[in-house]
């Protein structure tokens, strides 16, 4: 009995330490390894810079919450340090607004769906940017195909019939169009990456020649 009580006290003390109101003084952001700027605590208890964890989410799926880099738990809520609400700094305010938008997107339920619909232009922009990234994963392809399926359902529900399907079916037409668009955007991304690398090499060559003279 005493052993169980001790173990419970240890777990409670760990939980209290883990879910502190402020980040530990001797700790740093696990993403940038620097001092915390606009520190935010995830729902799993880990602290990050607000801008760092949001940037980390930018490299993941647009419609899904990012996974905690420390424990792989889905982050559905970011809680900024309470003292940040009193600051008037423009950069801090901007990060807090982005954190609030992130929380609203993944709050769940009807409110979460409403927020996702309101942020649809943001989602589409993020998806297109991800499709042009040669290093992006394939989750965006599934999202584009899902979007194509929704468009085909809307098209069937309307009285308009202006797209030639040729017996293939409107669903497959939209699906093939989505896959073709994904391939085109990926090729555009590869081309842009090569142009950027070529420009970087040219700048490096010029700098080396200038140092040699």
C-alpha positions as semicolon CSV with decimal commas, in nm:
position;residue;x (nm);y (nm);z (nm)
1;X;0,000;0,000;0,000
2;X;0,277;0,243;0,092
3;X;0,460;0,156;-0,229
4;X;0,151;0,244;-0,437
5;X;0,112;0,575;-0,253
6;X;0,478;0,662;-0,315
7;X;0,451;0,576;-0,684
8;X;0,136;0,787;-0,713
9;X;0,309;1,082;-0,547
10;X;0,605;1,047;-0,782
11;X;0,373;1,044;-1,086
12;X;0,185;1,348;-0,956
13;X;0,507;1,538;-0,894
14;X;0,625;1,452;-1,246
15;X;0,293;1,569;-1,388
16;X;0,311;1,895;-1,195
17;X;0,665;1,952;-1,314
18;X;0,569;1,865;-1,668
19;X;0,270;2,096;-1,684
20;X;0,428;2,403;-1,532
21;X;0,291;2,750;-1,606
22;X;0,628;2,875;-1,732
23;X;0,906;2,697;-1,921
24;X;1,196;2,569;-1,708
25;X;1,475;2,822;-1,662
26;X;1,744;2,567;-1,747
27;X;1,568;2,441;-2,062
28;X;1,563;2,551;-2,426
29;X;1,336;2,509;-2,727
30;X;1,379;2,151;-2,861
31;X;1,346;2,278;-3,219
32;X;1,582;2,576;-3,239
33;X;1,788;2,488;-2,927
34;X;1,775;2,853;-2,825
35;X;1,607;3,049;-2,551
36;X;1,228;3,047;-2,562
37;X;1,066;3,328;-2,761
38;X;0,689;3,345;-2,717
39;X;0,696;3,016;-2,523
40;X;0,394;2,790;-2,573
41;X;0,309;2,468;-2,395
42;X;0,157;2,183;-2,591
43;X;-0,128;1,970;-2,460
44;X;0,129;1,696;-2,394
45;X;0,327;1,927;-2,165
46;X;0,629;2,017;-2,378
47;X;0,741;2,377;-2,430
48;X;0,833;2,530;-2,766
49;X;0,884;2,870;-2,921
50;X;0,549;2,965;-3,072
51;X;0,703;3,043;-3,410
52;X;0,913;2,724;-3,407
53;X;0,625;2,483;-3,348
54;X;0,407;2,662;-3,604
55;X;0,686;2,645;-3,860
56;X;0,725;2,277;-3,778
57;X;0,353;2,234;-3,849
58;X;0,398;2,409;-4,185
59;X;0,602;2,110;-4,302
60;X;0,327;1,864;-4,209
61;X;-0,022;1,805;-4,344
62;X;-0,235;2,117;-4,365
63;X;-0,555;1,958;-4,236
64;X;-0,397;1,764;-3,949
65;X;-0,244;1,886;-3,622
66;X;0,131;1,850;-3,602
67;X;0,290;1,577;-3,391
68;X;0,501;1,671;-3,093
69;X;0,870;1,636;-3,187
70;X;0,939;1,504;-2,836
71;X;0,670;1,240;-2,785
72;X;0,485;1,218;-3,121
73;X;0,157;1,312;-2,951
74;X;-0,087;1,514;-3,165
75;X;-0,075;1,879;-3,061
76;X;-0,434;2,002;-3,063
77;X;-0,383;2,292;-2,825
78;X;-0,098;2,537;-2,770
79;X;-0,106;2,741;-2,448
80;X;0,112;3,054;-2,454
81;X;0,277;3,168;-2,134
82;X;0,025;3,380;-1,941
83;X;0,255;3,683;-1,913
84;X;0,265;3,716;-2,295
85;X;-0,094;3,843;-2,306
86;X;0,018;4,171;-2,148
87;X;0,291;4,243;-2,403
88;X;0,231;4,495;-2,680
89;X;0,518;4,389;-2,907
90;X;0,395;4,349;-3,265
91;X;0,595;4,032;-3,333
92;X;0,464;3,868;-3,015
93;X;0,107;3,968;-3,098
94;X;0,138;3,820;-3,447
95;X;0,263;3,487;-3,313
96;X;-0,015;3,478;-3,053
97;X;-0,274;3,534;-3,326
98;X;-0,127;3,247;-3,528
99;X;-0,133;3,023;-3,220
100;X;-0,496;3,114;-3,157
101;X;-0,586;3,032;-3,518
102;X;-0,407;2,697;-3,487
103;X;-0,604;2,614;-3,172
104;X;-0,935;2,704;-3,337
105;X;-0,859;2,484;-3,639
106;X;-0,817;2,174;-3,425
107;X;-1,062;2,240;-3,146
108;X;-1,284;1,960;-3,280
109;X;-1,658;1,933;-3,324
110;X;-1,876;2,169;-3,525
111;X;-1,666;2,473;-3,436
112;X;-1,355;2,306;-3,576
113;X;-1,529;2,232;-3,908
114;X;-1,654;2,590;-3,929
115;X;-1,302;2,721;-3,870
116;X;-1,161;2,487;-4,135
117;X;-1,414;2,617;-4,386
118;X;-1,327;2,976;-4,298
119;X;-0,958;2,898;-4,343
120;X;-1,007;2,710;-4,672
121;X;-0,799;2,962;-4,876
122;X;-0,516;2,920;-4,623
123;X;-0,538;2,541;-4,649
124;X;-0,536;2,547;-5,030
125;X;-0,237;2,783;-5,037
126;X;-0,049;2,559;-4,795
127;X;-0,134;2,248;-4,997
128;X;-0,016;2,405;-5,325
129;X;0,307;2,520;-5,160
130;X;0,360;2,169;-5,029
131;X;0,296;2,015;-5,368
132;X;0,572;2,228;-5,520
133;X;0,816;2,111;-5,253
134;X;1,018;1,813;-5,386
135;X;1,085;1,702;-5,028
136;X;0,716;1,700;-4,926
137;X;0,547;1,374;-4,833
138;X;0,260;1,221;-5,030
139;X;-0,020;1,319;-4,791
140;X;-0,097;1,619;-5,011
141;X;-0,181;1,387;-5,301
142;X;-0,449;1,220;-5,091
143;X;-0,586;1,560;-4,989
144;X;-0,601;1,678;-5,351
145;X;-0,782;1,361;-5,456
146;X;-1,028;1,410;-5,171
147;X;-1,083;1,769;-5,284
148;X;-1,141;1,641;-5,640
149;X;-1,397;1,393;-5,510
150;X;-1,583;1,674;-5,330
151;X;-1,581;1,880;-5,649
152;X;-1,723;1,587;-5,846
153;X;-2,005;1,547;-5,593
154;X;-2,085;1,919;-5,615
155;X;-2,075;1,899;-5,996
156;X;-2,322;1,609;-5,996
157;X;-2,554;1,800;-5,762
158;X;-2,570;2,101;-5,998
159;X;-2,778;2,109;-6,316
160;X;-2,472;2,203;-6,523
161;X;-2,315;1,950;-6,758
162;X;-2,043;2,127;-6,951
163;X;-1,743;1,896;-6,896
164;X;-1,688;1,626;-7,161
165;X;-1,637;1,295;-6,982
166;X;-1,638;1,059;-7,277
167;X;-1,798;0,778;-7,078
168;X;-1,522;0,781;-6,818
169;X;-1,733;0,942;-6,548
170;X;-1,703;1,281;-6,386
171;X;-1,545;1,131;-6,074
172;X;-1,251;0,989;-6,268
173;X;-1,216;1,309;-6,469
174;X;-1,169;1,512;-6,152
175;X;-0,944;1,243;-6,004
176;X;-0,718;1,231;-6,310
177;X;-0,713;1,610;-6,317
178;X;-0,603;1,622;-5,953
179;X;-0,323;1,369;-6,014
180;X;-0,209;1,559;-6,325
181;X;-0,207;1,886;-6,130
182;X;-0,001;1,722;-5,854
183;X;0,256;1,597;-6,107
184;X;0,277;1,937;-6,279
185;X;0,325;2,123;-5,951
186;X;0,590;1,874;-5,839
187;X;0,779;1,923;-6,168
188;X;0,752;2,301;-6,123
189;X;0,894;2,262;-5,772
190;X;1,186;2,053;-5,898
191;X;1,257;2,312;-6,169
192;X;1,248;2,597;-5,916
193;X;1,477;2,402;-5,682
194;X;1,732;2,349;-5,961
195;X;1,721;2,718;-6,059
196;X;1,775;2,815;-5,696
197;X;2,070;2,576;-5,659
198;X;2,220;2,709;-5,984
199;X;2,188;3,066;-5,856
200;X;2,347;2,971;-5,525
201;X;2,642;2,812;-5,705
202;X;2,683;3,122;-5,923
203;X;2,683;3,352;-5,619
204;X;2,933;3,125;-5,442
205;X;3,159;3,125;-5,749
206;X;3,149;3,507;-5,771
207;X;3,235;3,537;-5,401
208;X;3,528;3,297;-5,440
209;X;3,660;3,494;-5,740
210;X;3,627;3,823;-5,548
211;X;3,818;3,680;-5,252
212;X;4,090;3,553;-5,487
213;X;4,144;3,899;-5,632
